[in-house]
Tab-separated table of C-alpha atoms in Angstrom:
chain	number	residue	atom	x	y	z
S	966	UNK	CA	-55.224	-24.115	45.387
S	967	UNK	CA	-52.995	-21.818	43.683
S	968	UNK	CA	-51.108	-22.007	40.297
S	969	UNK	CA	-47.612	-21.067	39.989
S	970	UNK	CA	-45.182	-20.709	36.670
S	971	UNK	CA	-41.741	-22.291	37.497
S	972	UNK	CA	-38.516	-22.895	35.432
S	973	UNK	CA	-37.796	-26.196	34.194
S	974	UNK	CA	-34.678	-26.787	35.474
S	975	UNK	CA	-36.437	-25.938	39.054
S	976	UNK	CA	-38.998	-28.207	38.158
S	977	UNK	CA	-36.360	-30.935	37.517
S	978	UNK	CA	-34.974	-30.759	41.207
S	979	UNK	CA	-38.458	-30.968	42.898
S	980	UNK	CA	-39.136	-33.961	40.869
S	981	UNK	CA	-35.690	-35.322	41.558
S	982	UNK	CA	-36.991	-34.889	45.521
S	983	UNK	CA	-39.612	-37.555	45.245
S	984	UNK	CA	-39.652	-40.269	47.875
S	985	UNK	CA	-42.217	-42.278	46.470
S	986	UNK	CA	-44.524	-42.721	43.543
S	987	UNK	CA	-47.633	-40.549	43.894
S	988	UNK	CA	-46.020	-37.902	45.760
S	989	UNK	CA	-47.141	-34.387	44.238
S	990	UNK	CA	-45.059	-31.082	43.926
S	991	UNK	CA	-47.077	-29.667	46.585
S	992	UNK	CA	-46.286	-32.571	49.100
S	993	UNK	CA	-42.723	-32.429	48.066
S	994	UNK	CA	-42.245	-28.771	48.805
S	995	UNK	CA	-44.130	-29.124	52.206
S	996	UNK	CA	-41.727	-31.687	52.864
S	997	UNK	CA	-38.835	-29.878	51.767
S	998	UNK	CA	-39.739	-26.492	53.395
S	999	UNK	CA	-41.512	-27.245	56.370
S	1000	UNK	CA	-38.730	-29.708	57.253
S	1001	UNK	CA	-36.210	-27.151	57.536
S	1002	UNK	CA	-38.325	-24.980	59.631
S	1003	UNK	CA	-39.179	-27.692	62.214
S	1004	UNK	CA	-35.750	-27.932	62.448
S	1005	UNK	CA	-34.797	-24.760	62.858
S	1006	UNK	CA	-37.291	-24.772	65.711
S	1007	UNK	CA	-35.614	-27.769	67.354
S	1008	UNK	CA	-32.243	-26.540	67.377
S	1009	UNK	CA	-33.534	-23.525	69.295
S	1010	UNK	CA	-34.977	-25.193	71.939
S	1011	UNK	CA	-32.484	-27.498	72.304
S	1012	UNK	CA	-30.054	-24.659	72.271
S	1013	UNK	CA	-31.657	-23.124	75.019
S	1014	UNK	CA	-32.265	-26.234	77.481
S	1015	UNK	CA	-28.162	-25.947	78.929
S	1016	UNK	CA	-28.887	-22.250	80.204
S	1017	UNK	CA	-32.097	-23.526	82.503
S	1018	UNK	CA	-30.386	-26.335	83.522
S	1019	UNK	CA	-27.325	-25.086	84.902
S	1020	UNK	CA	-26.878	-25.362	88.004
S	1021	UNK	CA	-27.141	-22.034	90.431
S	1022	UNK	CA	-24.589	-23.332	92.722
S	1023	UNK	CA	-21.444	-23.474	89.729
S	1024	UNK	CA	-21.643	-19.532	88.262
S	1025	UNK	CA	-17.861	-19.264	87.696
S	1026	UNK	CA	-18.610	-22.485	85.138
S	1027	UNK	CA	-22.117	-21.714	84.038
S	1028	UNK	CA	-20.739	-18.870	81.267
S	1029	UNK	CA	-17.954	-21.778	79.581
S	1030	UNK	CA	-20.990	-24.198	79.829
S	1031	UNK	CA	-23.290	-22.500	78.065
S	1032	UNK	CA	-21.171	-20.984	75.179
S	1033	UNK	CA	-20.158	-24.871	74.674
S	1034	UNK	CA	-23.581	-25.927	74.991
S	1035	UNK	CA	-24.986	-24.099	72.230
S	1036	UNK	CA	-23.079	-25.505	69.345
S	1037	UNK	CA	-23.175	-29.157	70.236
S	1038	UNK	CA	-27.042	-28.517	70.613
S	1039	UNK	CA	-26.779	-27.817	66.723
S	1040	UNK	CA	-24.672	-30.138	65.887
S	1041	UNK	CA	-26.600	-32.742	67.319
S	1042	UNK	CA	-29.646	-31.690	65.603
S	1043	UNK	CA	-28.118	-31.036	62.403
S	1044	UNK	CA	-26.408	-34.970	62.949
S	1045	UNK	CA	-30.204	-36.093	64.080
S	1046	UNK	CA	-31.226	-34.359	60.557
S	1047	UNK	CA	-28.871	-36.111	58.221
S	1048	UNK	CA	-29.330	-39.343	59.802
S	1049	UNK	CA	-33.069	-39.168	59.365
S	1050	UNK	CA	-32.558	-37.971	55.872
S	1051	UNK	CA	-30.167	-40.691	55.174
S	1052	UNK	CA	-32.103	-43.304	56.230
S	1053	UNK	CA	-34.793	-43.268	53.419
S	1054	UNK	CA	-31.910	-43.425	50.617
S	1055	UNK	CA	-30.036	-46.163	52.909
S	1056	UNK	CA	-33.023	-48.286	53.162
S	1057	UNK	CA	-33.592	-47.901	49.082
S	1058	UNK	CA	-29.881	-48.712	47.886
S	1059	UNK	CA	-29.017	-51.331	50.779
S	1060	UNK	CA	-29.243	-54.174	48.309
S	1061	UNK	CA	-27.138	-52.823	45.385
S	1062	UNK	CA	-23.870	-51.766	45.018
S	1063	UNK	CA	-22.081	-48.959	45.421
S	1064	UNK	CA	-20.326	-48.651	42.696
S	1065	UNK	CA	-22.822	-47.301	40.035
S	1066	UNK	CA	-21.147	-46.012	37.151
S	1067	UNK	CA	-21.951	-42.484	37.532
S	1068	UNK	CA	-19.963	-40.944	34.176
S	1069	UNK	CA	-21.294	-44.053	31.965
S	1070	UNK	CA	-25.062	-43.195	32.210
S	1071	UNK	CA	-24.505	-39.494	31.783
S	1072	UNK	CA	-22.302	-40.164	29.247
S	1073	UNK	CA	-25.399	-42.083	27.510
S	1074	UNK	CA	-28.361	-40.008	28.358
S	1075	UNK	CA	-27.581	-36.331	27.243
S	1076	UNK	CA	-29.737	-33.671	25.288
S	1077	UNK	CA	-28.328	-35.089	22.005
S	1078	UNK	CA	-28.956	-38.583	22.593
S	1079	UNK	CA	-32.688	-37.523	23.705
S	1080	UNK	CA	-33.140	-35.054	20.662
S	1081	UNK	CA	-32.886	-38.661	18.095
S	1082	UNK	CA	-36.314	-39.346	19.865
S	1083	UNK	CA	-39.326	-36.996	18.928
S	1084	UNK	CA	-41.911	-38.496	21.611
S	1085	UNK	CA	-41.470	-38.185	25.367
S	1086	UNK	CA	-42.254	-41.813	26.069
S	1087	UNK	CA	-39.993	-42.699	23.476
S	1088	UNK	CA	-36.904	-40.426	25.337
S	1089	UNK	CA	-38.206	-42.030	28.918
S	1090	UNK	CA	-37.428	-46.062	27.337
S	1091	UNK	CA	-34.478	-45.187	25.938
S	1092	UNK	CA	-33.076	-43.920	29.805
S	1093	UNK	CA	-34.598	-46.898	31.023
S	1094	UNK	CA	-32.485	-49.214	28.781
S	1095	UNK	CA	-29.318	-47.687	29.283
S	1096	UNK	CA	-29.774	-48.282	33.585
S	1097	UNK	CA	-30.773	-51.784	32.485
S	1098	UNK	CA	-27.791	-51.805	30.008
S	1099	UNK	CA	-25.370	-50.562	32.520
S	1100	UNK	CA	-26.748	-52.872	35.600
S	1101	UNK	CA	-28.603	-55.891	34.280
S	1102	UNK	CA	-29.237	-57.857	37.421
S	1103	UNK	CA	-30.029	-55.028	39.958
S	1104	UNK	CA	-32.322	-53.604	37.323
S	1105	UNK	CA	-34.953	-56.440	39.069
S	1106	UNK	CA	-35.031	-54.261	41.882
S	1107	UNK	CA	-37.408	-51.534	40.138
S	1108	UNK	CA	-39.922	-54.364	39.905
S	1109	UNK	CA	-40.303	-53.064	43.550
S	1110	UNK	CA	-41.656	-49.571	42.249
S	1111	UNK	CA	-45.598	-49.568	42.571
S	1112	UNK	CA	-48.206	-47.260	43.091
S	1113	UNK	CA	-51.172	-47.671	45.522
S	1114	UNK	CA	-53.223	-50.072	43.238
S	1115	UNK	CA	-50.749	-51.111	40.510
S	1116	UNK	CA	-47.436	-52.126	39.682
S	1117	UNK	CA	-45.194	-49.792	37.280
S	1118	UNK	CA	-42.555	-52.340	36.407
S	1119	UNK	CA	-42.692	-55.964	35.224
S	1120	UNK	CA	-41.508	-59.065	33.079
S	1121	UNK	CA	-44.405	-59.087	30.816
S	1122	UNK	CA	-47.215	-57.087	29.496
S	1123	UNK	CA	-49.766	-59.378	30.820
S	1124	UNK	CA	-48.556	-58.710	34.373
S	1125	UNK	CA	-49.224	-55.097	34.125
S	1126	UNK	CA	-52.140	-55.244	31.952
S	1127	UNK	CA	-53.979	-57.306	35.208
S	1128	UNK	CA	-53.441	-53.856	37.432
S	1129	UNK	CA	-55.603	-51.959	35.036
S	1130	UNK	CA	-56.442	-51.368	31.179
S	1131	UNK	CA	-55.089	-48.346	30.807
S	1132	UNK	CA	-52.135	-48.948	31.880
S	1133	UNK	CA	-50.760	-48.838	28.293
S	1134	UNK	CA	-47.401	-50.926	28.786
S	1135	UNK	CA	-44.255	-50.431	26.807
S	1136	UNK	CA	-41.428	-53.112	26.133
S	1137	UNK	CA	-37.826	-51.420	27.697
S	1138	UNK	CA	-35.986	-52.067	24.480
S	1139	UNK	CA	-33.890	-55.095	24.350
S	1140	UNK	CA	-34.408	-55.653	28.544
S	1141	UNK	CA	-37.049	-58.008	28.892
S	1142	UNK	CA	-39.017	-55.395	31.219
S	1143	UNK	CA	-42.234	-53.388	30.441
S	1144	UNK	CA	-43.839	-50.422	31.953
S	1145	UNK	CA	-46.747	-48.592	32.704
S	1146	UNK	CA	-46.527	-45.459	29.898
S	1147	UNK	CA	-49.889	-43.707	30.693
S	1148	UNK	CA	-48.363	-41.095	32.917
S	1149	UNK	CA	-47.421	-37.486	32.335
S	1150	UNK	CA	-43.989	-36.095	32.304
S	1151	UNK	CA	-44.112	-35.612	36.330
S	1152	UNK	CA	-44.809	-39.262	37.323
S	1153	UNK	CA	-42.314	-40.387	34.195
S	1154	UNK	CA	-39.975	-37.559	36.408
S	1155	UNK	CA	-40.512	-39.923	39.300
S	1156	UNK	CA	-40.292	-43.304	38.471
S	1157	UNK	CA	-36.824	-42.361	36.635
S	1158	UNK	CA	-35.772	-40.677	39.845
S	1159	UNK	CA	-36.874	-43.929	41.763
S	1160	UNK	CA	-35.453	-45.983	39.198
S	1161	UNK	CA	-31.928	-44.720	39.141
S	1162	UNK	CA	-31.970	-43.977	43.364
S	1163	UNK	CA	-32.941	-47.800	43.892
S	1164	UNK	CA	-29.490	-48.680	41.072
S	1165	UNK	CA	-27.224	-46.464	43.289
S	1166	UNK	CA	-26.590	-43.635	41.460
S	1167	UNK	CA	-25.449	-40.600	43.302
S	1168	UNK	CA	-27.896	-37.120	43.753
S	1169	UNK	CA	-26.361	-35.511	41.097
S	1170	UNK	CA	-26.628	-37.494	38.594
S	1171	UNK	CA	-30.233	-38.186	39.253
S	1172	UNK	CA	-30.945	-34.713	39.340
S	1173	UNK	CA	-28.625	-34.583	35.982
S	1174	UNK	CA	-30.851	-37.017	34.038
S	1175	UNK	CA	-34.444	-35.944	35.142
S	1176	UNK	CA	-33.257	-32.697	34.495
S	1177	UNK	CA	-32.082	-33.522	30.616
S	1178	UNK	CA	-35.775	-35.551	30.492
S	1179	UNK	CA	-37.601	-32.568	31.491
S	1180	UNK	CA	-36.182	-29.876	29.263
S	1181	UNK	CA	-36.968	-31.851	26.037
């Protein structure tokens, strides 16, 4: 396994990428990368499949046929690809609204707001409580976030506390929520990216937020 150096801000979108908890940078880049060259691959072949199939005994319509053909192969495989991207996000934000207030949380969780705090777990409740603040009853929904063997989100400390000891709970100020604190900043990255996906908010102000959390 190799080590690489990379900006923050970079570091912010690849966290902002994460489907579910437990998903590591490496996973997330295969994902990302390999993705796009599977479909690259695709589109070729299914570019090429009009040419052999065109029939011998039509050559005065084979030319008009194929030059047609091409394009709709890609645009079928580029809708195929945002469908199947879509879906995942769809399946996540079915139950919630649509209208999350995109300007209100950025206007509450920017570098100033952050710098007040001088721990990181301190900075991660304090963007927790303003997504509770802003959306009170869908915040349930992130009781929905867990991990392979415990739960990250819950109504008491006791709750969490039964998925393991160290699982150092912390009350969301003034939410009635607790959660699972013994992370480092890239799991805190993704639960806050899970978090605000599963309230609605749009990709860029996901990215927006993680990206503030990271560079404190």
């Amino acid at each position: 396994m190799k080590t690489i150096e990379i900006d923050d801000d970079l570091y912010a979108f690849i966290a902002g990428q994460t489907k579910h908890i437990g998903e590591s940078a490496s996973q997330i880049l295969r994902r990302l990368l390999m993705t796009d060259s599977v479909e690259d691959t695709s589109t070729s072949a299914e570019a090429a499949e009009p040419v052999a199939d065109t029939p011998a005994a039509e050559p005065e319509t084979a030319p008009v046929e194929v030059k047609k053909a091409a394009p709709k192969a890609k645009a079928s495989s580029k809708a195929k690809s945002v469908e199947a991207d879509a879906s995942p996000a769809t399946n996540v934000v079915a139950t919630v609204p649509a209208n999350a207030d995109d300007d209100a949380l950025l206007k509450q969780v920017n570098p100033d707001a952050l710098k007040q705090f001088d721990k990181r777990v301190d900075q991660f409740l304090y963007i927790l409580q303003q997504a509770y603040v802003l959306q009170p009853a869908e915040f349930a929904q992130v009781e929905t976030i867990k991990g392979k063997n415990r739960k990250y989100f819950a109504t008491s400390k006791e709750e969490l506390l039964a998925t393991g000891s160290s699982t150092n709970p912390k009350a969301i100020p003034d939410s009635g929520y607790w959660v699972v604190s013994n992370n480092n900043t890239a799991k805190k990255l993704a639960m806050l990216s899970q978090v605000l996906q599963i309230l609605g908010y749009s990709d860029k102000v996901i990215a927006s937020v993680t990206e503030t959390f990271s560079a404190q």
